[in-house]
PDB file of C-alpha atoms in Angstrom:
ATOM      1  CA  UNK A   1     -17.376-167.390-106.009  1.00  0.00           C
ATOM      2  CA  UNK A   2     -15.000-165.154-104.043  1.00  0.00           C
ATOM      3  CA  UNK A   3     -14.609-165.254-100.300  1.00  0.00           C
ATOM      4  CA  UNK A   4     -16.198-161.836 -99.793  1.00  0.00           C
ATOM      5  CA  UNK A   5     -19.205-162.601-101.971  1.00  0.00           C
ATOM      6  CA  UNK A   6     -19.710-165.954-100.250  1.00  0.00           C
ATOM      7  CA  UNK A   7     -19.304-164.250 -96.902  1.00  0.00           C
ATOM      8  CA  UNK A   8     -21.962-161.701 -97.815  1.00  0.00           C
ATOM      9  CA  UNK A   9     -24.526-164.364 -98.675  1.00  0.00           C
ATOM     10  CA  UNK A  10     -23.649-166.829 -95.898  1.00  0.00           C
ATOM     11  CA  UNK A  11     -22.455-164.907 -92.834  1.00  0.00           C
ATOM     12  CA  UNK A  12     -20.613-166.743 -90.055  1.00  0.00           C
ATOM     13  CA  UNK A  13     -22.950-168.429 -87.598  1.00  0.00           C
ATOM     14  CA  UNK A  14     -22.232-167.312 -84.032  1.00  0.00           C
ATOM     15  CA  UNK A  15     -21.646-169.904 -81.346  1.00  0.00           C
ATOM     16  CA  UNK A  16     -23.828-167.731 -79.150  1.00  0.00           C
ATOM     17  CA  UNK A  17     -25.452-164.307 -79.004  1.00  0.00           C
ATOM     18  CA  UNK A  18     -26.189-162.100 -76.037  1.00  0.00           C
ATOM     19  CA  UNK A  19     -27.299-158.612 -75.077  1.00  0.00           C
ATOM     20  CA  UNK A  20     -25.024-156.369 -73.051  1.00  0.00           C
ATOM     21  CA  UNK A  21     -26.570-153.528 -71.059  1.00  0.00           C
ATOM     22  CA  UNK A  22     -24.767-150.212 -71.305  1.00  0.00           C
ATOM     23  CA  UNK A  23     -24.615-147.577 -68.566  1.00  0.00           C
ATOM     24  CA  UNK A  24     -27.707-145.750 -69.876  1.00  0.00           C
ATOM     25  CA  UNK A  25     -29.684-148.968 -70.253  1.00  0.00           C
ATOM     26  CA  UNK A  26     -29.097-149.309 -74.012  1.00  0.00           C
ATOM     27  CA  UNK A  27     -29.124-152.881 -75.277  1.00  0.00           C
ATOM     28  CA  UNK A  28     -25.998-153.847 -77.249  1.00  0.00           C
ATOM     29  CA  UNK A  29     -26.161-156.855 -79.576  1.00  0.00           C
ATOM     30  CA  UNK A  30     -23.131-159.136 -79.230  1.00  0.00           C
ATOM     31  CA  UNK A  31     -22.035-162.183 -81.239  1.00  0.00           C
ATOM     32  CA  UNK A  32     -19.686-164.840 -79.866  1.00  0.00           C
ATOM     33  CA  UNK A  33     -17.746-167.035 -82.298  1.00  0.00           C
ATOM     34  CA  UNK A  34     -15.252-169.835 -81.752  1.00  0.00           C
ATOM     35  CA  UNK A  35     -14.197-171.882 -78.704  1.00  0.00           C
ATOM     36  CA  UNK A  36     -15.111-170.317 -75.386  1.00  0.00           C
ATOM     37  CA  UNK A  37     -11.727-170.996 -73.777  1.00  0.00           C
ATOM     38  CA  UNK A  38      -9.589-169.871 -76.745  1.00  0.00           C
ATOM     39  CA  UNK A  39      -7.607-166.593 -76.796  1.00  0.00           C
ATOM     40  CA  UNK A  40     -10.090-163.740 -77.070  1.00  0.00           C
ATOM     41  CA  UNK A  41     -10.468-161.013 -79.689  1.00  0.00           C
ATOM     42  CA  UNK A  42     -13.007-158.165 -79.514  1.00  0.00           C
ATOM     43  CA  UNK A  43     -14.026-156.433 -82.762  1.00  0.00           C
ATOM     44  CA  UNK A  44     -15.585-152.940 -82.881  1.00  0.00           C
ATOM     45  CA  UNK A  45     -16.846-151.784 -86.285  1.00  0.00           C
ATOM     46  CA  UNK A  46     -17.020-148.276 -87.692  1.00  0.00           C
ATOM     47  CA  UNK A  47     -19.583-145.660 -88.633  1.00  0.00           C
ATOM     48  CA  UNK A  48     -22.497-146.977 -90.758  1.00  0.00           C
ATOM     49  CA  UNK A  49     -21.243-150.577 -90.513  1.00  0.00           C
ATOM     50  CA  UNK A  50     -22.160-153.630 -88.405  1.00  0.00           C
ATOM     51  CA  UNK A  51     -20.710-156.968 -87.325  1.00  0.00           C
ATOM     52  CA  UNK A  52     -20.866-158.257 -90.922  1.00  0.00           C
ATOM     53  CA  UNK A  53     -18.012-155.872 -91.717  1.00  0.00           C
ATOM     54  CA  UNK A  54     -15.712-158.284 -89.823  1.00  0.00           C
ATOM     55  CA  UNK A  55     -16.877-161.495 -91.504  1.00  0.00           C
ATOM     56  CA  UNK A  56     -13.510-162.232 -93.126  1.00  0.00           C
ATOM     57  CA  UNK A  57     -11.750-161.866 -89.779  1.00  0.00           C
ATOM     58  CA  UNK A  58     -14.412-163.883 -87.957  1.00  0.00           C
ATOM     59  CA  UNK A  59     -14.193-166.761 -90.437  1.00  0.00           C
ATOM     60  CA  UNK A  60     -10.436-166.981 -90.097  1.00  0.00           C
ATOM     61  CA  UNK A  61     -10.023-166.330 -86.382  1.00  0.00           C
ATOM     62  CA  UNK A  62     -12.976-168.302 -85.010  1.00  0.00           C
ATOM     63  CA  UNK A  63     -11.230-171.608 -85.713  1.00  0.00           C
ATOM     64  CA  UNK A  64      -8.870-171.026 -82.801  1.00  0.00           C
ATOM     65  CA  UNK A  65      -9.990-167.815 -81.093  1.00  0.00           C
ATOM     66  CA  UNK A  66     -12.971-166.627 -79.091  1.00  0.00           C
ATOM     67  CA  UNK A  67     -14.146-163.822 -81.351  1.00  0.00           C
ATOM     68  CA  UNK A  68     -16.474-161.234 -79.828  1.00  0.00           C
ATOM     69  CA  UNK A  69     -18.141-158.832 -82.266  1.00  0.00           C
ATOM     70  CA  UNK A  70     -20.833-156.323 -81.441  1.00  0.00           C
ATOM     71  CA  UNK A  71     -23.067-153.818 -83.187  1.00  0.00           C
ATOM     72  CA  UNK A  72     -22.461-150.208 -82.169  1.00  0.00           C
ATOM     73  CA  UNK A  73     -25.583-148.442 -80.890  1.00  0.00           C
ATOM     74  CA  UNK A  74     -27.948-147.609 -83.738  1.00  0.00           C
ATOM     75  CA  UNK A  75     -26.236-150.076 -86.088  1.00  0.00           C
ATOM     76  CA  UNK A  76     -27.087-153.639 -87.075  1.00  0.00           C
ATOM     77  CA  UNK A  77     -29.169-155.374 -84.408  1.00  0.00           C
ATOM     78  CA  UNK A  78     -28.401-152.828 -81.692  1.00  0.00           C
ATOM     79  CA  UNK A  79     -31.335-150.408 -81.327  1.00  0.00           C
ATOM     80  CA  UNK A  80     -30.968-146.664 -81.664  1.00  0.00           C
ATOM     81  CA  UNK A  81     -30.490-145.011 -78.267  1.00  0.00           C
ATOM     82  CA  UNK A  82     -32.783-142.531 -76.594  1.00  0.00           C
ATOM     83  CA  UNK A  83     -32.277-138.818 -77.300  1.00  0.00           C
ATOM     84  CA  UNK A  84     -28.866-137.731 -76.066  1.00  0.00           C
ATOM     85  CA  UNK A  85     -27.473-141.223 -76.495  1.00  0.00           C
ATOM     86  CA  UNK A  86     -24.935-140.383 -79.189  1.00  0.00           C
ATOM     87  CA  UNK A  87     -21.516-139.460 -77.812  1.00  0.00           C
ATOM     88  CA  UNK A  88     -17.994-140.770 -77.428  1.00  0.00           C
ATOM     89  CA  UNK A  89     -18.772-141.380 -73.750  1.00  0.00           C
ATOM     90  CA  UNK A  90     -21.627-143.637 -74.840  1.00  0.00           C
ATOM     91  CA  UNK A  91     -19.274-145.533 -77.154  1.00  0.00           C
ATOM     92  CA  UNK A  92     -16.907-146.077 -74.216  1.00  0.00           C
ATOM     93  CA  UNK A  93     -19.801-147.173 -71.991  1.00  0.00           C
ATOM     94  CA  UNK A  94     -20.908-149.703 -74.599  1.00  0.00           C
ATOM     95  CA  UNK A  95     -17.432-151.188 -74.994  1.00  0.00           C
ATOM     96  CA  UNK A  96     -17.059-151.548 -71.236  1.00  0.00           C
ATOM     97  CA  UNK A  97     -20.459-153.260 -71.107  1.00  0.00           C
ATOM     98  CA  UNK A  98     -19.463-155.714 -73.856  1.00  0.00           C
ATOM     99  CA  UNK A  99     -16.171-156.526 -72.141  1.00  0.00           C
ATOM    100  CA  UNK A 100     -17.898-157.096 -68.803  1.00  0.00           C
ATOM    101  CA  UNK A 101     -20.577-159.299 -70.381  1.00  0.00           C
ATOM    102  CA  UNK A 102     -18.217-161.506 -72.378  1.00  0.00           C
ATOM    103  CA  UNK A 103     -14.915-161.744 -70.476  1.00  0.00           C
ATOM    104  CA  UNK A 104     -14.409-163.120 -66.995  1.00  0.00           C
ATOM    105  CA  UNK A 105     -12.753-160.800 -64.479  1.00  0.00           C
ATOM    106  CA  UNK A 106      -9.096-160.404 -65.365  1.00  0.00           C
ATOM    107  CA  UNK A 107      -9.371-162.173 -68.726  1.00  0.00           C
ATOM    108  CA  UNK A 108      -7.561-160.212 -71.420  1.00  0.00           C
ATOM    109  CA  UNK A 109      -8.196-159.880 -75.124  1.00  0.00           C
ATOM    110  CA  UNK A 110      -6.924-158.130 -78.213  1.00  0.00           C
ATOM    111  CA  UNK A 111      -9.246-155.244 -79.087  1.00  0.00           C
ATOM    112  CA  UNK A 112      -9.481-154.293 -82.763  1.00  0.00           C
ATOM    113  CA  UNK A 113     -11.386-151.182 -83.815  1.00  0.00           C
ATOM    114  CA  UNK A 114     -12.013-149.889 -87.307  1.00  0.00           C
ATOM    115  CA  UNK A 115     -12.765-146.185 -87.863  1.00  0.00           C
ATOM    116  CA  UNK A 116     -15.402-145.288 -85.248  1.00  0.00           C
ATOM    117  CA  UNK A 117     -14.546-148.595 -83.566  1.00  0.00           C
ATOM    118  CA  UNK A 118     -11.004-147.344 -83.114  1.00  0.00           C
ATOM    119  CA  UNK A 119     -12.401-144.091 -81.750  1.00  0.00           C
ATOM    120  CA  UNK A 120     -14.430-146.199 -79.315  1.00  0.00           C
ATOM    121  CA  UNK A 121     -11.245-147.759 -77.978  1.00  0.00           C
ATOM    122  CA  UNK A 122      -9.588-144.344 -77.673  1.00  0.00           C
ATOM    123  CA  UNK A 123     -12.662-142.958 -75.885  1.00  0.00           C
ATOM    124  CA  UNK A 124     -12.497-145.844 -73.402  1.00  0.00           C
ATOM    125  CA  UNK A 125      -8.713-145.716 -72.958  1.00  0.00           C
ATOM    126  CA  UNK A 126      -8.807-144.572 -69.326  1.00  0.00           C
ATOM    127  CA  UNK A 127     -11.794-146.717 -68.354  1.00  0.00           C
ATOM    128  CA  UNK A 128     -11.254-149.445 -65.732  1.00  0.00           C
ATOM    129  CA  UNK A 129     -12.976-152.016 -67.948  1.00  0.00           C
ATOM    130  CA  UNK A 130     -10.595-151.483 -70.831  1.00  0.00           C
ATOM    131  CA  UNK A 131      -7.527-151.477 -68.609  1.00  0.00           C
ATOM    132  CA  UNK A 132      -8.666-154.728 -67.009  1.00  0.00           C
ATOM    133  CA  UNK A 133      -9.394-156.580 -70.242  1.00  0.00           C
ATOM    134  CA  UNK A 134      -7.222-155.115 -73.022  1.00  0.00           C
ATOM    135  CA  UNK A 135      -3.980-157.021 -73.586  1.00  0.00           C
ATOM    136  CA  UNK A 136      -3.260-155.177 -76.839  1.00  0.00           C
ATOM    137  CA  UNK A 137      -5.071-153.000 -79.365  1.00  0.00           C
ATOM    138  CA  UNK A 138      -5.231-152.702 -83.151  1.00  0.00           C
ATOM    139  CA  UNK A 139      -6.475-149.383 -84.550  1.00  0.00           C
ATOM    140  CA  UNK A 140      -7.532-149.623 -88.206  1.00  0.00           C
ATOM    141  CA  UNK A 141      -8.188-146.636 -90.464  1.00  0.00           C
ATOM    142  CA  UNK A 142      -9.121-144.183 -87.757  1.00  0.00           C
ATOM    143  CA  UNK A 143      -8.433-140.724 -86.389  1.00  0.00           C
ATOM    144  CA  UNK A 144      -8.568-138.941 -83.060  1.00  0.00           C
ATOM    145  CA  UNK A 145      -9.354-135.332 -84.032  1.00  0.00           C
ATOM    146  CA  UNK A 146      -9.797-132.904 -86.971  1.00  0.00           C
ATOM    147  CA  UNK A 147     -11.672-135.469 -89.060  1.00  0.00           C
ATOM    148  CA  UNK A 148     -13.562-132.924 -91.154  1.00  0.00           C
ATOM    149  CA  UNK A 149     -10.494-130.742 -91.662  1.00  0.00           C
ATOM    150  CA  UNK A 150      -8.276-133.587 -92.865  1.00  0.00           C
ATOM    151  CA  UNK A 151     -10.793-135.617 -94.919  1.00  0.00           C
ATOM    152  CA  UNK A 152     -10.060-135.641 -98.643  1.00  0.00           C
ATOM    153  CA  UNK A 153     -13.373-136.974 -99.951  1.00  0.00           C
ATOM    154  CA  UNK A 154     -14.197-133.625-101.541  1.00  0.00           C
ATOM    155  CA  UNK A 155     -11.884-132.621-104.428  1.00  0.00           C
ATOM    156  CA  UNK A 156     -11.194-129.216-102.907  1.00  0.00           C
ATOM    157  CA  UNK A 157      -8.087-127.561-101.527  1.00  0.00           C
ATOM    158  CA  UNK A 158      -7.651-127.904 -97.763  1.00  0.00           C
ATOM    159  CA  UNK A 159      -9.138-125.007 -95.856  1.00  0.00           C
ATOM    160  CA  UNK A 160     -12.216-123.596 -94.149  1.00  0.00           C
ATOM    161  CA  UNK A 161     -14.539-124.136 -97.129  1.00  0.00           C
ATOM    162  CA  UNK A 162     -13.675-127.819 -97.505  1.00  0.00           C
ATOM    163  CA  UNK A 163     -14.010-128.331 -93.768  1.00  0.00           C
ATOM    164  CA  UNK A 164     -17.472-126.704 -93.664  1.00  0.00           C
ATOM    165  CA  UNK A 165     -18.746-128.767 -96.599  1.00  0.00           C
ATOM    166  CA  UNK A 166     -17.281-131.984 -95.209  1.00  0.00           C
ATOM    167  CA  UNK A 167     -18.948-131.300 -91.861  1.00  0.00           C
ATOM    168  CA  UNK A 168     -22.258-130.820 -93.663  1.00  0.00           C
ATOM    169  CA  UNK A 169     -21.787-134.092 -95.573  1.00  0.00           C
ATOM    170  CA  UNK A 170     -21.064-136.022 -92.376  1.00  0.00           C
ATOM    171  CA  UNK A 171     -24.382-134.882 -90.938  1.00  0.00           C
ATOM    172  CA  UNK A 172     -26.400-134.991 -94.171  1.00  0.00           C
ATOM    173  CA  UNK A 173     -29.967-136.236 -93.648  1.00  0.00           C
ATOM    174  CA  UNK A 174     -30.559-137.369 -97.235  1.00  0.00           C
ATOM    175  CA  UNK A 175     -31.310-141.096 -97.479  1.00  0.00           C
ATOM    176  CA  UNK A 176     -28.681-143.248 -99.171  1.00  0.00           C
ATOM    177  CA  UNK A 177     -31.285-145.132-101.167  1.00  0.00           C
ATOM    178  CA  UNK A 178     -30.847-148.584-102.707  1.00  0.00           C
ATOM    179  CA  UNK A 179     -27.524-150.087-103.726  1.00  0.00           C
ATOM    180  CA  UNK A 180     -27.062-149.557-107.452  1.00  0.00           C
ATOM    181  CA  UNK A 181     -24.167-148.942-109.864  1.00  0.00           C
ATOM    182  CA  UNK A 182     -24.108-145.210-109.091  1.00  0.00           C
ATOM    183  CA  UNK A 183     -24.145-145.648-105.306  1.00  0.00           C
ATOM    184  CA  UNK A 184     -21.443-148.317-105.536  1.00  0.00           C
ATOM    185  CA  UNK A 185     -19.258-145.963-107.551  1.00  0.00           C
ATOM    186  CA  UNK A 186     -19.734-143.145-105.020  1.00  0.00           C
ATOM    187  CA  UNK A 187     -19.015-145.415-102.053  1.00  0.00           C
ATOM    188  CA  UNK A 188     -15.909-146.837-103.729  1.00  0.00           C
ATOM    189  CA  UNK A 189     -14.551-143.361-104.451  1.00  0.00           C
ATOM    190  CA  UNK A 190     -15.207-142.116-100.921  1.00  0.00           C
ATOM    191  CA  UNK A 191     -14.165-145.140 -98.883  1.00  0.00           C
ATOM    192  CA  UNK A 192     -12.103-147.653-100.874  1.00  0.00           C
ATOM    193  CA  UNK A 193      -8.997-147.907-102.988  1.00  0.00           C
ATOM    194  CA  UNK A 194      -9.212-147.654-106.770  1.00  0.00           C
ATOM    195  CA  UNK A 195      -8.220-151.306-107.182  1.00  0.00           C
ATOM    196  CA  UNK A 196     -10.916-152.712-104.890  1.00  0.00           C
ATOM    197  CA  UNK A 197     -12.640-155.759-106.332  1.00  0.00           C
ATOM    198  CA  UNK A 198     -16.321-155.295-107.333  1.00  0.00           C
ATOM    199  CA  UNK A 199     -17.571-157.927-104.876  1.00  0.00           C
ATOM    200  CA  UNK A 200     -15.814-156.182-101.993  1.00  0.00           C
ATOM    201  CA  UNK A 201     -17.267-152.846-103.027  1.00  0.00           C
ATOM    202  CA  UNK A 202     -20.701-154.440-103.201  1.00  0.00           C
ATOM    203  CA  UNK A 203     -20.280-156.018 -99.752  1.00  0.00           C
ATOM    204  CA  UNK A 204     -19.366-152.657 -98.224  1.00  0.00           C
ATOM    205  CA  UNK A 205     -22.176-150.865-100.049  1.00  0.00           C
ATOM    206  CA  UNK A 206     -24.787-153.275 -98.725  1.00  0.00           C
ATOM    207  CA  UNK A 207     -23.510-152.901 -95.181  1.00  0.00           C
ATOM    208  CA  UNK A 208     -23.347-149.097 -95.289  1.00  0.00           C
ATOM    209  CA  UNK A 209     -26.722-148.677 -97.007  1.00  0.00           C
ATOM    210  CA  UNK A 210     -28.374-150.832 -94.331  1.00  0.00           C
ATOM    211  CA  UNK A 211     -27.442-148.364 -91.578  1.00  0.00           C
ATOM    212  CA  UNK A 212     -30.505-146.506 -90.244  1.00  0.00           C
ATOM    213  CA  UNK A 213     -30.505-142.892 -91.368  1.00  0.00           C
ATOM    214  CA  UNK A 214     -30.882-141.406 -87.889  1.00  0.00           C
ATOM    215  CA  UNK A 215     -27.867-143.301 -86.571  1.00  0.00           C
ATOM    216  CA  UNK A 216     -25.795-142.282 -89.584  1.00  0.00           C
ATOM    217  CA  UNK A 217     -26.701-138.618 -89.126  1.00  0.00           C
ATOM    218  CA  UNK A 218     -26.295-138.512 -85.341  1.00  0.00           C
ATOM    219  CA  UNK A 219     -22.936-140.251 -85.390  1.00  0.00           C
ATOM    220  CA  UNK A 220     -21.882-138.023 -88.281  1.00  0.00           C
ATOM    221  CA  UNK A 221     -22.395-135.000 -86.024  1.00  0.00           C
ATOM    222  CA  UNK A 222     -20.302-136.637 -83.289  1.00  0.00           C
ATOM    223  CA  UNK A 223     -17.474-137.411 -85.721  1.00  0.00           C
ATOM    224  CA  UNK A 224     -17.443-133.873 -87.069  1.00  0.00           C
ATOM    225  CA  UNK A 225     -16.662-132.543 -83.562  1.00  0.00           C
ATOM    226  CA  UNK A 226     -14.414-135.400 -82.463  1.00  0.00           C
ATOM    227  CA  UNK A 227     -11.452-134.750 -80.191  1.00  0.00           C
ATOM    228  CA  UNK A 228      -9.908-137.851 -78.649  1.00  0.00           C
ATOM    229  CA  UNK A 229      -6.285-136.738 -78.563  1.00  0.00           C
ATOM    230  CA  UNK A 230      -6.272-137.188 -74.796  1.00  0.00           C
ATOM    231  CA  UNK A 231      -7.598-140.727 -75.250  1.00  0.00           C
ATOM    232  CA  UNK A 232      -4.620-141.628 -77.423  1.00  0.00           C
ATOM    233  CA  UNK A 233      -2.269-140.562 -74.646  1.00  0.00           C
ATOM    234  CA  UNK A 234      -4.249-142.652 -72.132  1.00  0.00           C
ATOM    235  CA  UNK A 235      -4.119-145.835 -74.234  1.00  0.00           C
ATOM    236  CA  UNK A 236      -1.445-147.487 -72.105  1.00  0.00           C
ATOM    237  CA  UNK A 237      -1.496-150.947 -73.675  1.00  0.00           C
ATOM    238  CA  UNK A 238       0.567-152.184 -76.638  1.00  0.00           C
ATOM    239  CA  UNK A 239      -1.121-150.688 -79.698  1.00  0.00           C
ATOM    240  CA  UNK A 240      -0.542-151.237 -83.409  1.00  0.00           C
ATOM    241  CA  UNK A 241      -1.954-148.992 -86.139  1.00  0.00           C
ATOM    242  CA  UNK A 242      -2.996-149.845 -89.704  1.00  0.00           C
ATOM    243  CA  UNK A 243      -3.953-147.355 -92.429  1.00  0.00           C
ATOM    244  CA  UNK A 244      -4.557-147.373 -96.159  1.00  0.00           C
ATOM    245  CA  UNK A 245      -2.382-145.002 -98.154  1.00  0.00           C
ATOM    246  CA  UNK A 246      -5.412-143.993-100.274  1.00  0.00           C
ATOM    247  CA  UNK A 247      -7.847-143.456 -97.399  1.00  0.00           C
ATOM    248  CA  UNK A 248      -9.869-140.302 -98.110  1.00  0.00           C
ATOM    249  CA  UNK A 249     -12.019-140.392 -94.966  1.00  0.00           C
ATOM    250  CA  UNK A 250      -9.221-140.720 -92.428  1.00  0.00           C
ATOM    251  CA  UNK A 251      -6.025-140.059 -94.410  1.00  0.00           C
ATOM    252  CA  UNK A 252      -2.726-141.501 -93.118  1.00  0.00           C
ATOM    253  CA  UNK A 253      -1.896-138.194 -91.413  1.00  0.00           C
ATOM    254  CA  UNK A 254      -4.221-139.364 -88.622  1.00  0.00           C
ATOM    255  CA  UNK A 255      -2.578-142.766 -88.261  1.00  0.00           C
ATOM    256  CA  UNK A 256       0.886-141.191 -88.170  1.00  0.00           C
ATOM    257  CA  UNK A 257      -0.163-138.748 -85.460  1.00  0.00           C
ATOM    258  CA  UNK A 258      -1.737-141.519 -83.373  1.00  0.00           C
ATOM    259  CA  UNK A 259       1.267-143.824 -83.779  1.00  0.00           C
ATOM    260  CA  UNK A 260       3.597-141.019 -82.676  1.00  0.00           C
ATOM    261  CA  UNK A 261       1.514-140.201 -79.573  1.00  0.00           C
ATOM    262  CA  UNK A 262       0.825-143.706 -78.263  1.00  0.00           C
ATOM    263  CA  UNK A 263       2.464-144.484 -74.911  1.00  0.00           C
ATOM    264  CA  UNK A 264       3.161-148.102 -75.960  1.00  0.00           C
ATOM    265  CA  UNK A 265       3.151-147.911 -79.731  1.00  0.00           C
ATOM    266  CA  UNK A 266       3.944-150.953 -81.869  1.00  0.00           C
ATOM    267  CA  UNK A 267       4.331-149.025 -85.092  1.00  0.00           C
ATOM    268  CA  UNK A 268       2.256-148.109 -88.114  1.00  0.00           C
ATOM    269  CA  UNK A 269       1.556-150.358 -91.105  1.00  0.00           C
ATOM    270  CA  UNK A 270       0.544-148.423 -94.233  1.00  0.00           C
ATOM    271  CA  UNK A 271      -1.203-150.601 -96.817  1.00  0.00           C
ATOM    272  CA  UNK A 272      -0.386-149.374-100.308  1.00  0.00           C
ATOM    273  CA  UNK A 273      -3.397-148.601-102.499  1.00  0.00           C
ATOM    274  CA  UNK A 274      -5.952-149.380 -99.791  1.00  0.00           C
ATOM    275  CA  UNK A 275      -8.707-146.988 -98.802  1.00  0.00           C
ATOM    276  CA  UNK A 276     -10.691-146.602 -95.592  1.00  0.00           C
ATOM    277  CA  UNK A 277     -12.247-150.085 -95.458  1.00  0.00           C
ATOM    278  CA  UNK A 278      -9.047-151.964 -94.674  1.00  0.00           C
ATOM    279  CA  UNK A 279     -10.585-155.041 -92.942  1.00  0.00           C
ATOM    280  CA  UNK A 280     -12.571-155.706 -96.140  1.00  0.00           C
ATOM    281  CA  UNK A 281     -10.055-154.414 -98.680  1.00  0.00           C
ATOM    282  CA  UNK A 282      -7.049-156.157 -97.116  1.00  0.00           C
ATOM    283  CA  UNK A 283      -8.552-158.865 -94.858  1.00  0.00           C
ATOM    284  CA  UNK A 284      -5.433-161.028 -94.806  1.00  0.00           C
ATOM    285  CA  UNK A 285      -3.233-158.158 -93.584  1.00  0.00           C
ATOM    286  CA  UNK A 286      -5.663-157.106 -90.851  1.00  0.00           C
ATOM    287  CA  UNK A 287      -6.262-160.673 -89.678  1.00  0.00           C
ATOM    288  CA  UNK A 288      -2.527-161.394 -89.638  1.00  0.00           C
ATOM    289  CA  UNK A 289      -1.912-158.364 -87.438  1.00  0.00           C
ATOM    290  CA  UNK A 290      -4.633-159.467 -85.004  1.00  0.00           C
ATOM    291  CA  UNK A 291      -3.108-162.954 -84.863  1.00  0.00           C
ATOM    292  CA  UNK A 292       0.317-161.457 -84.266  1.00  0.00           C
ATOM    293  CA  UNK A 293      -0.986-159.434 -81.319  1.00  0.00           C
ATOM    294  CA  UNK A 294      -2.798-162.447 -79.872  1.00  0.00           C
ATOM    295  CA  UNK A 295       0.309-164.610 -80.130  1.00  0.00           C
ATOM    296  CA  UNK A 296       2.484-161.972 -78.511  1.00  0.00           C
ATOM    297  CA  UNK A 297       0.178-160.645 -75.791  1.00  0.00           C
ATOM    298  CA  UNK A 298      -2.669-163.102 -75.143  1.00  0.00           C
ATOM    299  CA  UNK A 299      -1.949-166.702 -76.149  1.00  0.00           C
ATOM    300  CA  UNK A 300       1.037-167.218 -73.843  1.00  0.00           C
ATOM    301  CA  UNK A 301      -0.802-165.672 -70.926  1.00  0.00           C
ATOM    302  CA  UNK A 302      -3.895-167.748 -71.646  1.00  0.00           C
ATOM    303  CA  UNK A 303      -1.870-170.960 -71.684  1.00  0.00           C
ATOM    304  CA  UNK A 304      -0.255-170.040 -68.381  1.00  0.00           C
ATOM    305  CA  UNK A 305      -3.636-169.267 -66.836  1.00  0.00           C
ATOM    306  CA  UNK A 306      -5.010-172.641 -67.971  1.00  0.00           C
ATOM    307  CA  UNK A 307      -1.953-174.446 -66.584  1.00  0.00           C
ATOM    308  CA  UNK A 308      -2.316-172.672 -63.242  1.00  0.00           C
ATOM    309  CA  UNK A 309      -6.040-173.431 -63.094  1.00  0.00           C
ATOM    310  CA  UNK A 310      -5.402-177.110 -63.854  1.00  0.00           C
ATOM    311  CA  UNK A 311      -2.720-177.308 -61.194  1.00  0.00           C
ATOM    312  CA  UNK A 312      -5.045-175.666 -58.669  1.00  0.00           C
ATOM    313  CA  UNK A 313      -7.784-178.210 -59.415  1.00  0.00           C
ATOM    314  CA  UNK A 314      -5.319-181.083 -59.020  1.00  0.00           C
ATOM    315  CA  UNK A 315      -4.147-179.710 -55.679  1.00  0.00           C
ATOM    316  CA  UNK A 316      -7.730-179.479 -54.450  1.00  0.00           C
ATOM    317  CA  UNK A 317      -8.424-183.040 -55.572  1.00  0.00           C
TER     318      UNK A 317
END
């Protein structure tokens, strides 16, 4: 049995769960994995996904990291918001709420966002909560603007017609229906590389098909009008970017533009043959990059903080 298939049937058991309260009162479901005092990592999933999307990373990192994963509003165990509750500002509010609920004042973490999760980080780039808690950032398979214009899911030449149809698809109200061979084939074509293993395609299909229709549609409208270019320029923490070369939803043109505009860019890693679902398609590469960022920007600082705290206690005694 492969790791992904086993992961799908036996998800990681959180050390704890909690509810963060966002600025508009929305309840955000949060999972906490791994030792409480270990270097911290915060995972933000993408459109139509949930915390299960990060299971491979959680399994690996939780042995020696405090892994914080949360369901975006309307996804997973986080309820759909009230009318008007779908916006990039709401995404930023939610991330700030999660950081405040899970990290002590001044404690820093690596923030990793996939797709809409990356957009969440960009939307929150200038927020005090992010600047207090973000030691470094990993943006996976994401974009900051012109999503509908650049998407290559439809086999049409770039232009106004393709953009209009793509915009309509993003906001389509038709139900996805059950996972079956046809739906798996469609999802693989749209979101994953041609060489993706069947069990990984199935894992992604089950996650995506479980997303409530209203949340999928409402967030699709937000993505179609997305413009977070200013957020990229405000992301003033060390930031690495990962993209799949065969990503049709957010083609590498987005990752290259983001990497070029970042104030403290750490470079772009393009994963050959991978599609949009990089944390599932290439879990080892994504996890390794997170570990690298933790080692470079969090672990040393965490050790120093522990040493200082121990010394302070000894002095008091």
